[in-house]
Short mmCIF file of C-alpha atoms and ligand atoms in Angstrom, two decimals:
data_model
loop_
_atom_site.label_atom_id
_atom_site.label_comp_id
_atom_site.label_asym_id
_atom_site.label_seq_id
_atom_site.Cartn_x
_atom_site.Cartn_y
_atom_site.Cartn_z
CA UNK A 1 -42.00 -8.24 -23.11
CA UNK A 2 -38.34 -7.19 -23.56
CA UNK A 3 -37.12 -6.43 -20.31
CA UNK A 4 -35.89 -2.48 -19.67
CA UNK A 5 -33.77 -1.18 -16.77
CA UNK A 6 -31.78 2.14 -16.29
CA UNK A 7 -29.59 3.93 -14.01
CA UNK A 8 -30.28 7.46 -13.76
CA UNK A 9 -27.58 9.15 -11.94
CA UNK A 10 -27.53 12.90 -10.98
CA UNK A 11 -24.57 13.85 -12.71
CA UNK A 12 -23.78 16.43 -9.02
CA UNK A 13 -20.44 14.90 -8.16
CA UNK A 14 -18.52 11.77 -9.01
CA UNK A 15 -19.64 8.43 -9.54
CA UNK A 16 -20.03 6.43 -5.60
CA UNK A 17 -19.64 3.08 -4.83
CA UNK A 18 -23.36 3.39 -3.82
CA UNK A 19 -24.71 4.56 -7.48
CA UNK A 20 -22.19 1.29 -8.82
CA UNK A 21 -24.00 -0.96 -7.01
CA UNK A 22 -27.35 0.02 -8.30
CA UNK A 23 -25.94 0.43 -11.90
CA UNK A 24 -24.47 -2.61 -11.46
CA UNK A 25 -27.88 -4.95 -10.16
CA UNK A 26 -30.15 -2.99 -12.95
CA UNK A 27 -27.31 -3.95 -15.65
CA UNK A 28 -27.40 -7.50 -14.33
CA UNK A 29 -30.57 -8.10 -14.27
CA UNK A 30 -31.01 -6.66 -18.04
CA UNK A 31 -28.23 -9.03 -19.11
CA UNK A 32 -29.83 -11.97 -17.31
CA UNK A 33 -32.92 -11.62 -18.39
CA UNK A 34 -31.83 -11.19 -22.52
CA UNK A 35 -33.12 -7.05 -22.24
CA UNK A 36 -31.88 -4.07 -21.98
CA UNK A 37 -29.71 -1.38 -19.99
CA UNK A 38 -30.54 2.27 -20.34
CA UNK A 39 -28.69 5.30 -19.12
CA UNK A 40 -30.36 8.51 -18.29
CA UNK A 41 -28.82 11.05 -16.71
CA UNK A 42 -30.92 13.32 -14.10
CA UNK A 43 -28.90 16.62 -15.31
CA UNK A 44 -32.61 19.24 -14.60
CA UNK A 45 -31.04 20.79 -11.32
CA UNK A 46 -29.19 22.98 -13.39
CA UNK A 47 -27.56 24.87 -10.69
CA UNK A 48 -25.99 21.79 -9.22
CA UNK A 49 -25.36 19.33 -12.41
CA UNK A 50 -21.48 19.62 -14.36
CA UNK A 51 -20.50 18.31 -16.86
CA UNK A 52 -17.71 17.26 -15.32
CA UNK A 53 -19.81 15.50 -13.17
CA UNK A 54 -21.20 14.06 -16.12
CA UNK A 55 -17.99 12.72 -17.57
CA UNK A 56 -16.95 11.35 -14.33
CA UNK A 57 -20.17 9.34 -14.10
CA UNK A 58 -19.18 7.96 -17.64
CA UNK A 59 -15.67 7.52 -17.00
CA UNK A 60 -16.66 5.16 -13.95
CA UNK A 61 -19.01 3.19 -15.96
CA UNK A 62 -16.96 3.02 -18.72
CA UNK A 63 -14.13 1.33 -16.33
CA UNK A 64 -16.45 -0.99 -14.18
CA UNK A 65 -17.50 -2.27 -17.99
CA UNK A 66 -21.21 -1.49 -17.74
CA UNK A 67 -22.26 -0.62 -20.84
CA UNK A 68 -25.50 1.23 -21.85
CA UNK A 69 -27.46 -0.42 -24.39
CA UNK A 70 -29.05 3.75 -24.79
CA UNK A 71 -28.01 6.28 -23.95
CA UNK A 72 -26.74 8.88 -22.40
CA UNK A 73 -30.47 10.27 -22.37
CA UNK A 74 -30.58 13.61 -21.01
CA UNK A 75 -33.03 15.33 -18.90
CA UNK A 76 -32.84 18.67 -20.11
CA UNK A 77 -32.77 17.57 -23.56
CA UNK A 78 -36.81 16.43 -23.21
CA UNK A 79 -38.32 19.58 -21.91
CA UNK A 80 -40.81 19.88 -24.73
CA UNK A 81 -42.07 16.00 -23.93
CA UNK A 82 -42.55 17.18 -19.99
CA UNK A 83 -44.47 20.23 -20.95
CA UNK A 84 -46.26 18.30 -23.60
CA UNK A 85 -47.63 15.66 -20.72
CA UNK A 86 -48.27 18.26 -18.55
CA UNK A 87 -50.55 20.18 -20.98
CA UNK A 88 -51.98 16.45 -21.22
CA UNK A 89 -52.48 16.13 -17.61
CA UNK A 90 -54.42 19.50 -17.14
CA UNK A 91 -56.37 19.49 -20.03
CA UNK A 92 -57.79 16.05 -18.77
CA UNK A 93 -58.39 17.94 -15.07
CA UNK A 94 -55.04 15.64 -13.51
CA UNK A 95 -53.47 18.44 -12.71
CA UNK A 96 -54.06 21.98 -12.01
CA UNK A 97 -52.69 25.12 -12.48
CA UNK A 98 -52.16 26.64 -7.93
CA UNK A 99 -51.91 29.91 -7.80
CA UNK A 100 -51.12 30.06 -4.13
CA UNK A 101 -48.32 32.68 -3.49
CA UNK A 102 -45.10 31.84 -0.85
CA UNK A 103 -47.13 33.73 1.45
CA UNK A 104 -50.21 31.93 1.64
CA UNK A 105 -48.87 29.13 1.71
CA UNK A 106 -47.12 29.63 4.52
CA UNK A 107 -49.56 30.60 6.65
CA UNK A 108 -51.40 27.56 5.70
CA UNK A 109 -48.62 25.36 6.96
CA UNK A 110 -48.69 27.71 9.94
CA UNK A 111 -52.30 27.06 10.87
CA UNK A 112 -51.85 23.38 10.41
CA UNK A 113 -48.89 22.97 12.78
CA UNK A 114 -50.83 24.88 15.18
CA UNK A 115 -53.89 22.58 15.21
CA UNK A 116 -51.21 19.75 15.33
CA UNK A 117 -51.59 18.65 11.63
CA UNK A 118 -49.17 17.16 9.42
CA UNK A 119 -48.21 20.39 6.87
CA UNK A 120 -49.48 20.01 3.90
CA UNK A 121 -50.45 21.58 0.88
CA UNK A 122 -54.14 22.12 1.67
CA UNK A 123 -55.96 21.86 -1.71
CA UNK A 124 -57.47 25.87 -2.45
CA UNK A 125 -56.91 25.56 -6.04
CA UNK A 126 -58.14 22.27 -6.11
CA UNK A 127 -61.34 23.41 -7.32
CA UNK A 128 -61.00 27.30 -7.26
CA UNK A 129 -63.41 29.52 -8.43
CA UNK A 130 -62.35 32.54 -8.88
CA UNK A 131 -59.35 30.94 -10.60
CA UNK A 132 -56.88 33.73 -11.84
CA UNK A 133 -55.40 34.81 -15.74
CA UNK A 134 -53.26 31.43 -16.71
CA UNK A 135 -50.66 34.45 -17.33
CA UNK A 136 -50.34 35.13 -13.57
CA UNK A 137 -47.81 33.23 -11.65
CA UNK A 138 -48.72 29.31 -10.82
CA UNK A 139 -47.42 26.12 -10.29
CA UNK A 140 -49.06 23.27 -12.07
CA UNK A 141 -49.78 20.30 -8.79
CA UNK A 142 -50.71 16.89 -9.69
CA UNK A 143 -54.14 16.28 -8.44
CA UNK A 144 -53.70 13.39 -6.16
CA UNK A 145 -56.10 10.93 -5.36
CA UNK A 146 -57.94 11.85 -2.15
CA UNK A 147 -58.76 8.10 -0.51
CA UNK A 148 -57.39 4.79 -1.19
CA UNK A 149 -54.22 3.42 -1.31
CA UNK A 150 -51.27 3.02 -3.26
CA UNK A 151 -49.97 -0.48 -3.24
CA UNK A 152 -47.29 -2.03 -5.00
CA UNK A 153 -45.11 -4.92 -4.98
CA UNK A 154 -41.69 -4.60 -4.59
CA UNK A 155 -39.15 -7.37 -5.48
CA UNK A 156 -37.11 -6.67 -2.77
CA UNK A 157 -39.16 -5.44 0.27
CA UNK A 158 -42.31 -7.07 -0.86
CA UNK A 159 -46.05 -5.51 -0.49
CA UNK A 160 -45.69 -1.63 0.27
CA UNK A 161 -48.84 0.16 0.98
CA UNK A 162 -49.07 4.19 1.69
CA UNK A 163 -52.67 5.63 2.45
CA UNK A 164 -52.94 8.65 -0.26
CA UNK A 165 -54.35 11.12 2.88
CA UNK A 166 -50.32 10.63 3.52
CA UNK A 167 -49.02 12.37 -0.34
CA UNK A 168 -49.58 15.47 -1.35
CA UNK A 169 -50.57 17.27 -4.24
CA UNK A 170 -47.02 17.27 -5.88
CA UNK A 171 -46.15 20.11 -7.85
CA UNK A 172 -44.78 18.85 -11.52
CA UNK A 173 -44.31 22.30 -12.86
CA UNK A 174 -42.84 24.90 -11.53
CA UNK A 175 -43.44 28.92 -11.47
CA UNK A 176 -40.58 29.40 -14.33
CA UNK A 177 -42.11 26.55 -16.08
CA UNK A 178 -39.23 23.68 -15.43
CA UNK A 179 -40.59 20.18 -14.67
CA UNK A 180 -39.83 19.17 -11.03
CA UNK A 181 -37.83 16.00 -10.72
CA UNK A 182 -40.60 13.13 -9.80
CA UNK A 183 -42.43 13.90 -12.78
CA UNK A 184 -39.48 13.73 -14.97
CA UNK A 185 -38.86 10.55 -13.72
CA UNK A 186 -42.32 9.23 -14.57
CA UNK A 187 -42.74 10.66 -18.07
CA UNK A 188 -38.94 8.76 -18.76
CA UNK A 189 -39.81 6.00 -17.37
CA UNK A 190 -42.56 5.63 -19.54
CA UNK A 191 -41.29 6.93 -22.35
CA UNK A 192 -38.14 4.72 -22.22
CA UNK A 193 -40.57 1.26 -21.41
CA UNK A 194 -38.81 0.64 -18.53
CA UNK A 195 -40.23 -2.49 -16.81
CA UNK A 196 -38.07 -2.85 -13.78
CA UNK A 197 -37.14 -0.19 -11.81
CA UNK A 198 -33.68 -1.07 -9.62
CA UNK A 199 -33.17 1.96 -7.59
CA UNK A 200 -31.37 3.02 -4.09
CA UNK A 201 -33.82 2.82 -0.89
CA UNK A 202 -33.77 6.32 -0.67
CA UNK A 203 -36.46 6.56 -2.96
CA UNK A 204 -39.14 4.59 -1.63
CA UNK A 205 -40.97 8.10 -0.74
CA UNK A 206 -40.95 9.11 -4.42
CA UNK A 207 -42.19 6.03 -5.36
CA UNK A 208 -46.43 5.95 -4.34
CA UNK A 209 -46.39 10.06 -6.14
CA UNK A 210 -44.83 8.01 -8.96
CA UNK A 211 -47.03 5.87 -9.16
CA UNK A 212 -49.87 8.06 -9.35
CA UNK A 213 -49.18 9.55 -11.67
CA UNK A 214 -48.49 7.00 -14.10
CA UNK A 215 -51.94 5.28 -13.39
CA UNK A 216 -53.64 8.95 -14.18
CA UNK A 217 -51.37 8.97 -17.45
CA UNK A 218 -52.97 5.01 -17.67
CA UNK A 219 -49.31 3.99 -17.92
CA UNK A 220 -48.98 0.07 -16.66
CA UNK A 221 -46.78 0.00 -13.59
CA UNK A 222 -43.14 -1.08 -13.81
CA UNK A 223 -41.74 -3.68 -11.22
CA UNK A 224 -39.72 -1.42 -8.41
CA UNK A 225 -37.02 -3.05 -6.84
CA UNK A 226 -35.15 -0.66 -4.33
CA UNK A 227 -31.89 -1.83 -2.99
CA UNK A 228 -30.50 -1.52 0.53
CA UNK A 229 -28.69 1.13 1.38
CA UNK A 230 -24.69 0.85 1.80
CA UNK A 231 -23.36 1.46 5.54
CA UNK A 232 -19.71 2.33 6.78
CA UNK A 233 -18.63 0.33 9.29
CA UNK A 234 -20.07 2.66 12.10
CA UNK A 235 -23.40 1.70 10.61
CA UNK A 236 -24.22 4.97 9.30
CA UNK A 237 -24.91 5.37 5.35
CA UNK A 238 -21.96 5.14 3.69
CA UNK A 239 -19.77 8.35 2.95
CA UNK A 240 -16.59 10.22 2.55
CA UNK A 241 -16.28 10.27 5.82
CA UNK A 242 -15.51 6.56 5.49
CA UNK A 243 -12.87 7.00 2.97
CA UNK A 244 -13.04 6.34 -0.84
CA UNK A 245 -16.32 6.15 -2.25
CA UNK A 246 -15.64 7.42 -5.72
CA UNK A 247 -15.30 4.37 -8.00
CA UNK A 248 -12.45 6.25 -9.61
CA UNK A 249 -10.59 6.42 -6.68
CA UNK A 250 -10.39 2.60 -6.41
CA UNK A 251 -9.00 2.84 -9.78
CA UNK A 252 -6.77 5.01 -8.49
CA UNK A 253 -5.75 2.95 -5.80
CA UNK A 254 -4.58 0.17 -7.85
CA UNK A 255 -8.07 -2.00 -7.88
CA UNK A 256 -9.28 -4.11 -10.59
CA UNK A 257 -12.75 -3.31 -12.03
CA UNK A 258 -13.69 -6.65 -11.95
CA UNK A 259 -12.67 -7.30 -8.05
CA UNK A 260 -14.92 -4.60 -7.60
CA UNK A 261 -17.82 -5.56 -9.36
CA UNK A 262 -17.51 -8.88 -7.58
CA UNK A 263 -17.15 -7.29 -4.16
CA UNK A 264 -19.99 -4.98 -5.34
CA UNK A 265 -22.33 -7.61 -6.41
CA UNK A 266 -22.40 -9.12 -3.00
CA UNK A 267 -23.04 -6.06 -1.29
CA UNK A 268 -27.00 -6.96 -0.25
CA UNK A 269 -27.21 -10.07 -2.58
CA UNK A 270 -25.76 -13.37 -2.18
CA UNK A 271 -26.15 -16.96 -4.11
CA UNK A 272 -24.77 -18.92 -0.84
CA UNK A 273 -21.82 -18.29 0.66
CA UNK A 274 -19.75 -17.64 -2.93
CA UNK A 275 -17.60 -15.16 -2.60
CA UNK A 276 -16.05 -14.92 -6.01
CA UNK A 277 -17.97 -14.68 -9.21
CA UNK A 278 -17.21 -14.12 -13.00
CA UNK A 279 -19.04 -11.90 -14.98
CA UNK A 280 -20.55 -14.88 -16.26
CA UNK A 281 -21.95 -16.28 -13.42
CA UNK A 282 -23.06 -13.17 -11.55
CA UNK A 283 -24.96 -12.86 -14.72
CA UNK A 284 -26.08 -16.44 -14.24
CA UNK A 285 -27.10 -16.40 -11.31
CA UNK A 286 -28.38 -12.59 -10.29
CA UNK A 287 -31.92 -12.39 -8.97
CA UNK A 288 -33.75 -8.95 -7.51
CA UNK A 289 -35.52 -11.50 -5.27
CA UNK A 290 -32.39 -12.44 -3.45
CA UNK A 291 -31.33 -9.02 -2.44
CA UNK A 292 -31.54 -8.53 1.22
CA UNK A 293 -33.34 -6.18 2.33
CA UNK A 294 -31.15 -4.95 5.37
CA UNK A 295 -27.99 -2.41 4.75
CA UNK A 296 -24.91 -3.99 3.98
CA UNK A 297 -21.39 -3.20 5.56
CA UNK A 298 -18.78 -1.90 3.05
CA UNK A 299 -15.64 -3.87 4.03
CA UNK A 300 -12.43 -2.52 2.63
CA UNK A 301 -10.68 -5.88 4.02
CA UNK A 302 -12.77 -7.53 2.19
CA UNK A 303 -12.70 -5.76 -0.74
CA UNK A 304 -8.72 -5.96 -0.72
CA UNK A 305 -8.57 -9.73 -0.20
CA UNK A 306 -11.14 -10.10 -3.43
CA UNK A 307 -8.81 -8.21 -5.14
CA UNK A 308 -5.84 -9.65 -4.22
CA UNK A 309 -7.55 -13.06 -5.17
CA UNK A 310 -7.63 -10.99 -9.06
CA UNK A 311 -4.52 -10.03 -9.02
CA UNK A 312 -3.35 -13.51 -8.70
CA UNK A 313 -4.88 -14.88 -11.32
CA UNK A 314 -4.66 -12.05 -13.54
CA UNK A 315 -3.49 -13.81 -17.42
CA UNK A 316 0.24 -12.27 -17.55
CA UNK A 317 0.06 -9.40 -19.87
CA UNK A 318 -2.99 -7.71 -17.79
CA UNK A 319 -0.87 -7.83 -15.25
CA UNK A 320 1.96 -6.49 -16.25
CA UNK A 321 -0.12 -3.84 -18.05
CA UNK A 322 -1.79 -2.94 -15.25
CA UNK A 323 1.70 -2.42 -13.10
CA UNK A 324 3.29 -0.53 -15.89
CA UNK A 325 -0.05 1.77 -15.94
CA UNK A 326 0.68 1.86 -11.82
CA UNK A 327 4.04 2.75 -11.94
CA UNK A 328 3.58 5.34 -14.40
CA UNK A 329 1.62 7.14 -12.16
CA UNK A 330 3.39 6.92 -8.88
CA UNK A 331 6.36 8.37 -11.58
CA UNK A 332 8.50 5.60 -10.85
CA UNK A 333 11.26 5.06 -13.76
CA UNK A 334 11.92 1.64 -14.22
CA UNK A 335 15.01 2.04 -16.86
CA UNK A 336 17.36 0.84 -14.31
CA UNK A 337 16.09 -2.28 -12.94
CA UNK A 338 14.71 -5.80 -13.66
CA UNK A 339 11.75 -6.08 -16.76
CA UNK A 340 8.22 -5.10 -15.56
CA UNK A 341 6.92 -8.40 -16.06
CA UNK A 342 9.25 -10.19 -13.96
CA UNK A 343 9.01 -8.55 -10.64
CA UNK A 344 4.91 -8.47 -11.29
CA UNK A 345 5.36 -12.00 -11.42
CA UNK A 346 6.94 -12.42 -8.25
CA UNK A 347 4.71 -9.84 -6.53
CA UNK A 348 1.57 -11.16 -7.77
CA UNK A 349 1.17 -13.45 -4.83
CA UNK A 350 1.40 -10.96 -1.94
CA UNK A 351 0.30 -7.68 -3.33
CA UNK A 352 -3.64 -6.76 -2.77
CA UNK A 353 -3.50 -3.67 -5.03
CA UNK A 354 -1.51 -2.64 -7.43
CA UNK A 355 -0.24 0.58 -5.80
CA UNK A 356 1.16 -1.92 -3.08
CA UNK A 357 2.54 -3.65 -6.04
CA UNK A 358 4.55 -0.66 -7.02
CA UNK A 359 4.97 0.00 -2.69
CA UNK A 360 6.88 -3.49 -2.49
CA UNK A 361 8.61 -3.33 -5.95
CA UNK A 362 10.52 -0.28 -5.06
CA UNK A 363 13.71 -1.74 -3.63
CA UNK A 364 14.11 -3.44 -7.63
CA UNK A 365 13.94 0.13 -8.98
CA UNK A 366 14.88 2.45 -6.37
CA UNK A 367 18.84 2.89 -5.02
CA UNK A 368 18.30 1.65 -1.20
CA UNK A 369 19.23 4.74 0.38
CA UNK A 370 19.07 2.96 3.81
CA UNK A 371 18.06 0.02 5.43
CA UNK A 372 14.93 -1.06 7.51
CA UNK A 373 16.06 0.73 10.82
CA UNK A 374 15.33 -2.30 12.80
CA UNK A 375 16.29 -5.02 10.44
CA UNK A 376 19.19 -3.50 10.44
CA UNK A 377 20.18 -2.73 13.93
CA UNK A 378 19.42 -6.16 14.95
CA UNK A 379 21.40 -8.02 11.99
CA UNK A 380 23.64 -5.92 10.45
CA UNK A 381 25.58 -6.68 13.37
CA UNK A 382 29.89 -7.44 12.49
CA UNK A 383 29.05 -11.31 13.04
CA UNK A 384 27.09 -10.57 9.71
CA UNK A 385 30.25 -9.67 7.53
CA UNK A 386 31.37 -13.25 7.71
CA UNK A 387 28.18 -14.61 6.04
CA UNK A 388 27.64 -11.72 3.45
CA UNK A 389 31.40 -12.18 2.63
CA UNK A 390 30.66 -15.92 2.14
CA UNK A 391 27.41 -15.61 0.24
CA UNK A 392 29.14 -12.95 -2.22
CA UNK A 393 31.85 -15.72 -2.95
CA UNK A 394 29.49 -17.84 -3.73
CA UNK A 395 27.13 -15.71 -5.66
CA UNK A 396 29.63 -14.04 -7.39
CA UNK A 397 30.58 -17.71 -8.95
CA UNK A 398 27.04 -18.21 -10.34
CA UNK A 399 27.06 -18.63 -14.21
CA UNK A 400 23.57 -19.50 -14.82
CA UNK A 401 22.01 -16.63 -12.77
CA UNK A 402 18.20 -17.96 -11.70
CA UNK A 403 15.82 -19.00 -8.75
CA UNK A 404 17.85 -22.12 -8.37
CA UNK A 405 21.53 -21.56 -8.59
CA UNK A 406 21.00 -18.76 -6.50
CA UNK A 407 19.62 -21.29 -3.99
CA UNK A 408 22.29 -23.87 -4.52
CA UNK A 409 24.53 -20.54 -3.74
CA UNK A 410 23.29 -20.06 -0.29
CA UNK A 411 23.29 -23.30 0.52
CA UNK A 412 26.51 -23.75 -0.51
CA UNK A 413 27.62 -20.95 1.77
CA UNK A 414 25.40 -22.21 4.84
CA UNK A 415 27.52 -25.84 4.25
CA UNK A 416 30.74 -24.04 4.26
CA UNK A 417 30.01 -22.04 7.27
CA UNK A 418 28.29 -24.80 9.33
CA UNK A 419 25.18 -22.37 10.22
CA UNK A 420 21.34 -22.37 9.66
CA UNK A 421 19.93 -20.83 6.67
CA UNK A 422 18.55 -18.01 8.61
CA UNK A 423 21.93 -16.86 9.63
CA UNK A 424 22.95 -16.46 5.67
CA UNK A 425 19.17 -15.56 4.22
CA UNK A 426 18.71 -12.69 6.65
CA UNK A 427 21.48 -10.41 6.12
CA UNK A 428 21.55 -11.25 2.42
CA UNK A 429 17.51 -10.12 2.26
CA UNK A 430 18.25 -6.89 3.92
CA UNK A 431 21.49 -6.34 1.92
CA UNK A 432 19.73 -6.64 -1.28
CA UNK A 433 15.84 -5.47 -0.55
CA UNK A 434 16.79 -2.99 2.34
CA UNK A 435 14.26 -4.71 4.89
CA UNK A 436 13.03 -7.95 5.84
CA UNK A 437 9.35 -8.44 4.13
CA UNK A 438 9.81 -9.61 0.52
CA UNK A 439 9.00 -13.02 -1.13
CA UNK A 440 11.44 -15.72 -1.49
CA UNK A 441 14.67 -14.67 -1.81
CA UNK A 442 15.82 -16.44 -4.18
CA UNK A 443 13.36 -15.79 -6.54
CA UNK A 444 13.68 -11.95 -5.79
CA UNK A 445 17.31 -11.90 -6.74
CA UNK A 446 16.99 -14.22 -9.90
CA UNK A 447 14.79 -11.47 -10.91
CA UNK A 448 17.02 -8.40 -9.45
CA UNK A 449 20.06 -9.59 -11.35
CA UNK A 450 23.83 -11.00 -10.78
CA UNK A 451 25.61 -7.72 -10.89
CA UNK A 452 22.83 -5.50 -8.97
CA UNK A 453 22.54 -8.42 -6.17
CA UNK A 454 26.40 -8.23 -5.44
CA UNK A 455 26.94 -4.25 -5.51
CA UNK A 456 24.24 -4.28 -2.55
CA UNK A 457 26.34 -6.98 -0.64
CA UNK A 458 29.38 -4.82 -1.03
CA UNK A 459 27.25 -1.97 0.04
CA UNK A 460 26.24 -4.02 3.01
CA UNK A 461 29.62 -4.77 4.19
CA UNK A 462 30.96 -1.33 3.68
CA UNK A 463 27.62 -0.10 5.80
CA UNK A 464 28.19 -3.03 8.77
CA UNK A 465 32.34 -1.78 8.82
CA UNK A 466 31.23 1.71 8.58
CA UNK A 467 28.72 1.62 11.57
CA UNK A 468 31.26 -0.69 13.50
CA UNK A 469 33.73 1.74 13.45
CA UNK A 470 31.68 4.49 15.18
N1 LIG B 501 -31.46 10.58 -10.08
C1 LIG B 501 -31.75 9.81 -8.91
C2 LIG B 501 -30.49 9.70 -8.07
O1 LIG B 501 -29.40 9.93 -8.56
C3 LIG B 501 -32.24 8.41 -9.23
C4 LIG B 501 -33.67 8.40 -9.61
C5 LIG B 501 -34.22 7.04 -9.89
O2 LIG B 501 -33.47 6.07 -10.00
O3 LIG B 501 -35.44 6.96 -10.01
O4 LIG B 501 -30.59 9.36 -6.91
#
């Protein structure tokens, strides 16, 4: 048996960290186990399904790299196949055609709640008499099993069992004649020989109707696997109110796909205490029986640190690809200062994302317009002039401009002026990169350049006289 899985998003809004997560363990296990990954998208709540929505769920998949095997399937492309199984259903007495107007209904659920019972649909045109013209108005309602149980074993939370006095008599068609979403679910999953089921929590409800109605369509049962739900750090389910939870926006933010995947893959499953994981090996080494079953945390720290742990090892011309691509869209020209592939060389070690990347690269792109307000109260003091004069002597002698002369430069200067290497290194940082945080210096101004390195030391010692003068 060829293994099947699918994600079937609702195409009602972007795609969520939440719905990448359960793409993401149904794609895995498909790879893993040699089978298949199919795509359907839930698109039959017409009023509330775009196709931007659509597009955006493709976009994000397209990124993360999880590719379809099928797919895009549709929903509202297979109407004639719902109303075919439903004519199947009634004809063999499964289902029923419930005439049973708004009204009636609710007084039904009226009475119950008065006598204290749970509300319910309570089964007239079960077996009706004086059954009305199929042309009048009716639902068709899944005739549900009256005793017994529905039992099935789920590779994550093990044995579930649900007493059928609990489910209803689920309506599958409604009065217009549109297929209601469980059922649509069913006949796909049938249709599209899925074997495994890898779905969110939230649907453990749907899952005994489900059921159901595949045994009365003598379907054999898939394996269900639903995953733990994702929390915020309050411990609540895991939304905007958190921050980003559109996958796109972590492109956005200057993520890598794959950081994410691996910070995604460990969100309720775990092989140890690994944190990082190739494709490979998540592939590997992925099993629905190791998913936890409690909610996990979503832990943007976390998440950054994995990333950062990417970005490091990222083979050159990714990187620099991916900071050009960053740059571009924080509109940042780059015409005027040091090649792109240089400074993401030197900021590959400290950044965590690439829009910090492009944060801390500024100063090599960027006129500084001023300096770090406290760097340069406390430094830029008139004592300074005599060490930025120095260190511009000796810079400004440098033939064979890189990491090390310009280290032999300052220490040249901290010999002449008998003082520690702090009292040189500090004001020259600020002078040339406007503040105090940037990796080692003499790597940053081997990369900023002779002639750019010394205007900013003049500029220093015209701002130090300047502000000594007030
Ligand atoms: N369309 C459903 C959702 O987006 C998923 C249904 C399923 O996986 O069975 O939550």
């Amino acid at each position: 048996m060829t293994v099947r899985t699918r994600f079937a998003p609702s195409p009602t809004g972007f795609l969520h960290v939440g719905g990448a997560r359960t793409a993401l363990f149904s794609w895995l296990f498909a790879k893993q186990q040699g089978g298949q990954f199919v795509l359907r998208v839930e698109d039959t709540d017409r009023e509330r399904s775009t196709d931007e929505s659509v597009q955006a769920i493709l976009d994000g998949m397209t990124w993360l790299g999880l590719a379809a095997d099928e797919g895009p399937i549709f929903q509202t492309e297979r109407f004639d196949q719902y109303h075919e199984i439903t004519e199947k259903l009634l004809s063999e007495d499964k289902a029923y055609r419930c005439f049973c107007t708004h009204e009636e209904l609710d007084a039904s659920r009226e009475e119950q709640m008065a006598n204290k019972q749970k509300p319910r649909y309570n089964g007239r045109c079960r077996s009706r008499e004086d059954t009305p013209n199929v042309d009048s108005p009716h639902v068709v309602r899944f005739r549900n099993p009256e005793d017994g149980t529905v039992v099935w074993d789920d590779a994550v939370y093990g044995r579930i069992e649900i007493a059928n006095s609990e489910l209803d008599d689920l309506i599958i068609r409604r009065t217009d004649g549109t297929p209601t979403y469980n059922f649509c679910v069913v006949v796909d999953d049938l249709d599209m020989q899925i074997t495994h089921v890898v779905r969110g929590d939230d649907h453990i409800n749907n899952t005994p109707r489900q059921i159901n109605i595949m045994h009365a369509l003598g379907a054999e049962l898939p394996t269900f696997a639903h995953l733990p739900m994702i929390l915020g750090d309050d411990g609540k389910r895991l939304s905007k109110r958190h921050g980003a939870v559109s996958v796109m926006a972590y492109k956005e933010a200057g993520y890598l796909p794959q950081a994410l995947l691996n910070y995604l893959v460990r969100l309720g499953w775990s092989h140890g205490d690994q944190e990082e994981f190739t494709q490979e090996q998540m592939i590997e080494l992925f099993s629905l029986n190791a998913v936890n079953r409690s909610g996990s945390v979503f832990n943007t720290e976390k998440l950054d640190w994995l990333n950062g742990q990417y970005i490091k090892s990222l083979p050159a011309e990714e990187l620099t690809a991916a900071f050009v691509d960053a740059l571009d869209r924080a509109g940042v020209s780059t015409e005027n200062g040091p090649s792109v592939a240089s400074v993401a060389e030197l900021m590959r070690d400290r950044a965590l994302t690439f829009v910090a990347m492009v944060e801390q690269s500024l100063f090599f792109y960027q006129p500084l317009t001023a300096y770090d307000e406290k760097a340069a109260k406390k430094n830029f003091k008139p004592a300074a002039l005599i060490p930025l004069r120095a260190v511009k002597q000796q810079l400004s002698k440098v033939s064979d401009w890189s990491a090390e002369s310009v280290h032999s430069a300052i220490e040249a200067t901290v010999a002449e002026l008998e003082v520690g290497f702090g009292k040189v290194a500090l004001p020259l940082r600020i002078a040339s990169t406007g503040g105090t945080a940037s990796p080692a210096l003499d790597a940053t101004l081997a990369v900023m350049g002779q002639a750019t390195t010394l205007k900013r030391l003049d500029a220093a010692v015209a701002f130090i006289e300047a502000t000594a003068e007030q």
